[in-house]
């Protein structure tokens, strides 16, 4: 795609005839690269960056928070640990830059992120839907409870973290949130598997391990 767009840029700027007259060797080189790209790679093998990222399995996380306006629920992207050093545990995740959830999180003492388990696809779809915020809250009300620290969390999730907002960084249409991990716990049921978002579908990991 880069080769093709580069050639088109040169061609439109100089004109095909003019370009070939000025630098025949370069033109032939670009043509050969473009021919190699189209015949060897092809659309079946070369995907867009978005398609490639969809092929990388990621966990499914849901934020639950309590603010002056009520209970809020929102799915997150790119949940990653930044520091696992004892006493300095930190994670990052992303939200849309214009997210009301992000504005609320910055004001709170704490909030939770629940990593869903494999049988919670209904919760994931609902939390990430375009339904009105109030309707999502009402439908998920039975799935929300207070933990031992009196923080709202999704019940029966795979792992739950209680976080405190530290800093946010804006990148294009997204905002990256750096948060301190206050606590974390895994569901008591050892046979549960985590939900995984892979190839634009909710799935799970395999129970067998690679030796």
mmCIF file of C-alpha atoms in Angstrom:
data_model
loop_
_atom_site.group_PDB
_atom_site.id
_atom_site.type_symbol
_atom_site.label_atom_id
_atom_site.label_comp_id
_atom_site.label_asym_id
_atom_site.label_seq_id
_atom_site.Cartn_x
_atom_site.Cartn_y
_atom_site.Cartn_z
ATOM 1 C CA UNK A 1 0.000 0.000 0.000
ATOM 2 C CA UNK A 2 2.867 2.374 0.856
ATOM 3 C CA UNK A 3 4.637 1.604 -2.451
ATOM 4 C CA UNK A 4 1.464 2.084 -4.447
ATOM 5 C CA UNK A 5 0.532 5.357 -2.744
ATOM 6 C CA UNK A 6 4.102 6.658 -3.124
ATOM 7 C CA UNK A 7 4.053 5.995 -6.850
ATOM 8 C CA UNK A 8 0.641 7.615 -7.253
ATOM 9 C CA UNK A 9 1.910 10.675 -5.373
ATOM 10 C CA UNK A 10 4.906 11.014 -7.726
ATOM 11 C CA UNK A 11 2.771 10.343 -10.773
ATOM 12 C CA UNK A 12 0.183 12.978 -9.906
ATOM 13 C CA UNK A 13 2.850 15.557 -9.091
ATOM 14 C CA UNK A 14 5.020 15.222 -12.187
ATOM 15 C CA UNK A 15 2.740 13.542 -14.700
ATOM 16 C CA UNK A 16 3.468 10.049 -15.994
ATOM 17 C CA UNK A 17 5.332 11.092 -19.142
ATOM 18 C CA UNK A 18 7.347 13.811 -17.466
ATOM 19 C CA UNK A 19 8.240 11.512 -14.594
ATOM 20 C CA UNK A 20 9.474 8.726 -16.871
ATOM 21 C CA UNK A 21 11.590 11.168 -18.855
ATOM 22 C CA UNK A 22 13.202 12.652 -15.746
ATOM 23 C CA UNK A 23 14.068 9.455 -13.978
ATOM 24 C CA UNK A 24 13.512 6.291 -15.992
ATOM 25 C CA UNK A 25 15.499 4.051 -13.660
ATOM 26 C CA UNK A 26 13.540 5.144 -10.603
ATOM 27 C CA UNK A 27 10.265 4.727 -12.460
ATOM 28 C CA UNK A 28 11.164 1.201 -13.542
ATOM 29 C CA UNK A 29 12.233 0.386 -10.006
ATOM 30 C CA UNK A 30 8.935 1.630 -8.593
ATOM 31 C CA UNK A 31 6.987 -0.257 -11.246
ATOM 32 C CA UNK A 32 8.868 -3.484 -10.415
ATOM 33 C CA UNK A 33 8.202 -3.058 -6.700
ATOM 34 C CA UNK A 34 4.537 -2.376 -7.380
ATOM 35 C CA UNK A 35 4.308 -5.430 -9.635
ATOM 36 C CA UNK A 36 5.968 -7.564 -6.925
ATOM 37 C CA UNK A 37 3.569 -6.197 -4.330
ATOM 38 C CA UNK A 38 0.474 -6.930 -6.411
ATOM 39 C CA UNK A 39 1.520 -10.372 -7.630
ATOM 40 C CA UNK A 40 3.308 -11.746 -4.554
ATOM 41 C CA UNK A 41 1.444 -10.232 -1.624
ATOM 42 C CA UNK A 42 -2.057 -9.604 -2.880
ATOM 43 C CA UNK A 43 -5.072 -8.422 -0.926
ATOM 44 C CA UNK A 44 -5.565 -11.846 0.658
ATOM 45 C CA UNK A 45 -2.241 -11.592 2.510
ATOM 46 C CA UNK A 46 -1.838 -7.889 3.095
ATOM 47 C CA UNK A 47 -4.424 -6.496 5.498
ATOM 48 C CA UNK A 48 -4.964 -3.062 6.925
ATOM 49 C CA UNK A 49 -3.444 -2.199 10.283
ATOM 50 C CA UNK A 50 -6.917 -2.302 11.826
ATOM 51 C CA UNK A 51 -7.462 -5.839 10.520
ATOM 52 C CA UNK A 52 -4.083 -6.959 11.815
ATOM 53 C CA UNK A 53 -4.786 -5.549 15.277
ATOM 54 C CA UNK A 54 -8.107 -7.398 15.338
ATOM 55 C CA UNK A 55 -6.102 -10.626 15.057
ATOM 56 C CA UNK A 56 -4.298 -9.936 18.347
ATOM 57 C CA UNK A 57 -6.248 -11.441 21.277
ATOM 58 C CA UNK A 58 -7.061 -9.015 24.083
ATOM 59 C CA UNK A 59 -8.923 -9.285 27.369
ATOM 60 C CA UNK A 60 -12.372 -7.729 27.738
ATOM 61 C CA UNK A 61 -12.602 -5.157 30.531
ATOM 62 C CA UNK A 62 -15.560 -3.203 31.877
ATOM 63 C CA UNK A 63 -15.312 -0.073 34.023
ATOM 64 C CA UNK A 64 -17.831 0.388 36.830
ATOM 65 C CA UNK A 65 -17.865 3.673 38.732
ATOM 66 C CA UNK A 66 -20.095 5.663 41.032
ATOM 67 C CA UNK A 67 -20.354 9.430 40.676
ATOM 68 C CA UNK A 68 -22.741 12.201 41.652
ATOM 69 C CA UNK A 69 -24.835 11.451 38.575
ATOM 70 C CA UNK A 70 -25.189 7.753 39.412
ATOM 71 C CA UNK A 71 -23.581 4.467 38.395
ATOM 72 C CA UNK A 72 -21.585 4.339 35.171
ATOM 73 C CA UNK A 73 -20.522 1.361 33.029
ATOM 74 C CA UNK A 74 -18.160 1.399 30.053
ATOM 75 C CA UNK A 75 -15.946 -1.023 28.102
ATOM 76 C CA UNK A 76 -12.238 -0.258 27.711
ATOM 77 C CA UNK A 77 -9.524 -0.963 25.151
ATOM 78 C CA UNK A 78 -5.848 -1.881 25.455
ATOM 79 C CA UNK A 79 -5.647 -2.833 29.132
ATOM 80 C CA UNK A 80 -1.920 -3.238 29.874
ATOM 81 C CA UNK A 81 0.245 -3.322 33.001
ATOM 82 C CA UNK A 82 2.972 -0.651 33.089
ATOM 83 C CA UNK A 83 4.571 -1.518 36.424
ATOM 84 C CA UNK A 84 4.315 -4.700 38.499
ATOM 85 C CA UNK A 85 6.759 -3.464 41.145
ATOM 86 C CA UNK A 86 5.399 -4.076 44.629
ATOM 87 C CA UNK A 87 3.762 -0.895 45.927
ATOM 88 C CA UNK A 88 3.941 0.787 42.512
ATOM 89 C CA UNK A 89 1.526 -1.314 40.435
ATOM 90 C CA UNK A 90 0.196 0.666 37.476
ATOM 91 C CA UNK A 91 -1.928 -0.028 34.389
ATOM 92 C CA UNK A 92 -3.062 1.867 31.320
ATOM 93 C CA UNK A 93 -6.168 1.660 29.148
ATOM 94 C CA UNK A 94 -7.782 3.797 26.478
ATOM 95 C CA UNK A 95 -11.125 5.535 26.038
ATOM 96 C CA UNK A 96 -12.486 7.816 23.354
ATOM 97 C CA UNK A 97 -11.187 11.334 23.784
ATOM 98 C CA UNK A 98 -14.688 12.807 24.096
ATOM 99 C CA UNK A 99 -15.767 10.200 26.651
ATOM 100 C CA UNK A 100 -17.958 11.370 29.520
ATOM 101 C CA UNK A 101 -16.705 8.365 31.469
ATOM 102 C CA UNK A 102 -13.158 9.673 31.297
ATOM 103 C CA UNK A 103 -14.208 13.034 32.707
ATOM 104 C CA UNK A 104 -15.918 11.282 35.622
ATOM 105 C CA UNK A 105 -12.964 8.979 36.381
ATOM 106 C CA UNK A 106 -10.634 11.945 36.798
ATOM 107 C CA UNK A 107 -12.740 13.229 39.687
ATOM 108 C CA UNK A 108 -13.132 9.957 41.623
ATOM 109 C CA UNK A 109 -11.189 8.478 44.510
ATOM 110 C CA UNK A 110 -11.452 5.035 42.936
ATOM 111 C CA UNK A 111 -13.303 2.890 40.409
ATOM 112 C CA UNK A 112 -13.138 -0.711 39.233
ATOM 113 C CA UNK A 113 -12.250 -2.590 36.077
ATOM 114 C CA UNK A 114 -13.621 -6.105 35.789
ATOM 115 C CA UNK A 115 -11.953 -8.510 33.362
ATOM 116 C CA UNK A 116 -14.779 -10.702 32.109
ATOM 117 C CA UNK A 117 -14.867 -14.469 32.047
ATOM 118 C CA UNK A 118 -15.885 -16.569 29.078
ATOM 119 C CA UNK A 119 -19.607 -16.847 29.885
ATOM 120 C CA UNK A 120 -20.178 -13.079 30.220
ATOM 121 C CA UNK A 121 -20.561 -12.171 26.549
ATOM 122 C CA UNK A 122 -24.011 -10.685 27.191
ATOM 123 C CA UNK A 123 -22.481 -8.291 29.716
ATOM 124 C CA UNK A 124 -19.706 -7.324 27.275
ATOM 125 C CA UNK A 125 -22.130 -6.646 24.420
ATOM 126 C CA UNK A 126 -24.450 -4.629 26.620
ATOM 127 C CA UNK A 127 -21.700 -2.545 28.246
ATOM 128 C CA UNK A 128 -20.261 -1.730 24.822
ATOM 129 C CA UNK A 129 -23.581 -1.042 23.107
ATOM 130 C CA UNK A 130 -24.916 2.298 21.862
ATOM 131 C CA UNK A 131 -27.943 2.147 24.135
ATOM 132 C CA UNK A 132 -28.611 5.180 26.351
ATOM 133 C CA UNK A 133 -26.410 5.236 29.441
ATOM 134 C CA UNK A 134 -29.348 5.017 31.828
ATOM 135 C CA UNK A 135 -30.781 1.978 30.040
ATOM 136 C CA UNK A 136 -27.447 0.129 30.187
ATOM 137 C CA UNK A 137 -27.201 0.849 33.909
ATOM 138 C CA UNK A 138 -30.688 -0.517 34.550
ATOM 139 C CA UNK A 139 -30.082 -3.688 32.524
ATOM 140 C CA UNK A 140 -26.765 -4.377 34.306
ATOM 141 C CA UNK A 141 -28.009 -3.500 37.779
ATOM 142 C CA UNK A 142 -28.242 -7.156 38.852
ATOM 143 C CA UNK A 143 -24.643 -7.729 37.730
ATOM 144 C CA UNK A 144 -23.191 -4.984 39.940
ATOM 145 C CA UNK A 145 -22.328 -5.315 43.618
ATOM 146 C CA UNK A 146 -20.085 -3.746 46.249
ATOM 147 C CA UNK A 147 -16.871 -5.532 47.145
ATOM 148 C CA UNK A 148 -15.257 -5.701 50.592
ATOM 149 C CA UNK A 149 -13.849 -2.175 50.095
ATOM 150 C CA UNK A 150 -17.330 -0.807 49.266
ATOM 151 C CA UNK A 151 -16.362 -0.270 45.610
ATOM 152 C CA UNK A 152 -18.847 -1.132 42.856
ATOM 153 C CA UNK A 153 -17.712 -4.069 40.691
ATOM 154 C CA UNK A 154 -19.206 -6.516 38.209
ATOM 155 C CA UNK A 155 -20.020 -9.680 40.120
ATOM 156 C CA UNK A 156 -18.677 -13.082 39.050
ATOM 157 C CA UNK A 157 -16.073 -11.569 36.710
ATOM 158 C CA UNK A 158 -12.726 -13.280 36.065
ATOM 159 C CA UNK A 159 -10.509 -10.664 37.750
ATOM 160 C CA UNK A 160 -11.419 -7.324 39.350
ATOM 161 C CA UNK A 161 -9.069 -4.371 39.890
ATOM 162 C CA UNK A 162 -9.757 -1.291 41.995
ATOM 163 C CA UNK A 163 -7.939 1.673 40.476
ATOM 164 C CA UNK A 164 -7.175 5.327 41.118
ATOM 165 C CA UNK A 165 -6.690 7.765 38.236
ATOM 166 C CA UNK A 166 -3.209 9.312 37.973
ATOM 167 C CA UNK A 167 -2.752 10.910 34.560
ATOM 168 C CA UNK A 168 -4.204 11.067 31.047
ATOM 169 C CA UNK A 169 -2.518 11.518 27.658
ATOM 170 C CA UNK A 170 -4.380 12.556 24.508
ATOM 171 C CA UNK A 171 -3.444 10.785 21.268
ATOM 172 C CA UNK A 172 -5.543 11.691 18.215
ATOM 173 C CA UNK A 173 -9.134 10.609 18.976
ATOM 174 C CA UNK A 174 -8.243 8.583 22.052
ATOM 175 C CA UNK A 175 -7.100 9.256 25.578
ATOM 176 C CA UNK A 176 -4.683 6.990 27.459
ATOM 177 C CA UNK A 177 -5.342 6.655 31.196
ATOM 178 C CA UNK A 178 -2.540 5.834 33.626
ATOM 179 C CA UNK A 179 -3.909 4.446 36.890
ATOM 180 C CA UNK A 180 -2.595 3.160 40.189
ATOM 181 C CA UNK A 181 -3.759 -0.322 41.188
ATOM 182 C CA UNK A 182 -5.210 -0.210 44.704
ATOM 183 C CA UNK A 183 -6.253 -3.863 44.857
ATOM 184 C CA UNK A 184 -7.052 -6.878 42.711
ATOM 185 C CA UNK A 185 -8.664 -10.276 43.108
ATOM 186 C CA UNK A 186 -9.557 -13.292 40.980
ATOM 187 C CA UNK A 187 -12.832 -15.178 41.042
ATOM 188 C CA UNK A 188 -12.746 -18.145 43.462
ATOM 189 C CA UNK A 189 -13.810 -20.603 40.736
ATOM 190 C CA UNK A 190 -10.547 -22.015 39.412
ATOM 191 C CA UNK A 191 -12.117 -23.637 36.335
ATOM 192 C CA UNK A 192 -13.258 -20.358 34.771
ATOM 193 C CA UNK A 193 -11.514 -19.061 31.639
ATOM 194 C CA UNK A 194 -11.115 -15.385 30.656
ATOM 195 C CA UNK A 195 -13.074 -13.876 27.807
ATOM 196 C CA UNK A 196 -10.931 -12.852 24.841
ATOM 197 C CA UNK A 197 -11.767 -10.459 22.015
ATOM 198 C CA UNK A 198 -10.268 -12.001 18.872
ATOM 199 C CA UNK A 199 -11.002 -11.309 15.206
ATOM 200 C CA UNK A 200 -13.902 -9.030 16.241
ATOM 201 C CA UNK A 201 -15.603 -11.783 18.222
ATOM 202 C CA UNK A 202 -15.901 -12.695 21.887
ATOM 203 C CA UNK A 203 -14.203 -16.021 22.507
ATOM 204 C CA UNK A 204 -11.903 -17.554 25.132
ATOM 205 C CA UNK A 205 -8.508 -19.156 25.618
ATOM 206 C CA UNK A 206 -7.863 -22.871 25.380
ATOM 207 C CA UNK A 207 -7.689 -24.760 28.661
ATOM 208 C CA UNK A 208 -4.684 -26.843 27.568
ATOM 209 C CA UNK A 209 -1.210 -25.365 27.920
ATOM 210 C CA UNK A 210 1.699 -25.446 25.502
ATOM 211 C CA UNK A 211 4.635 -27.351 26.972
#
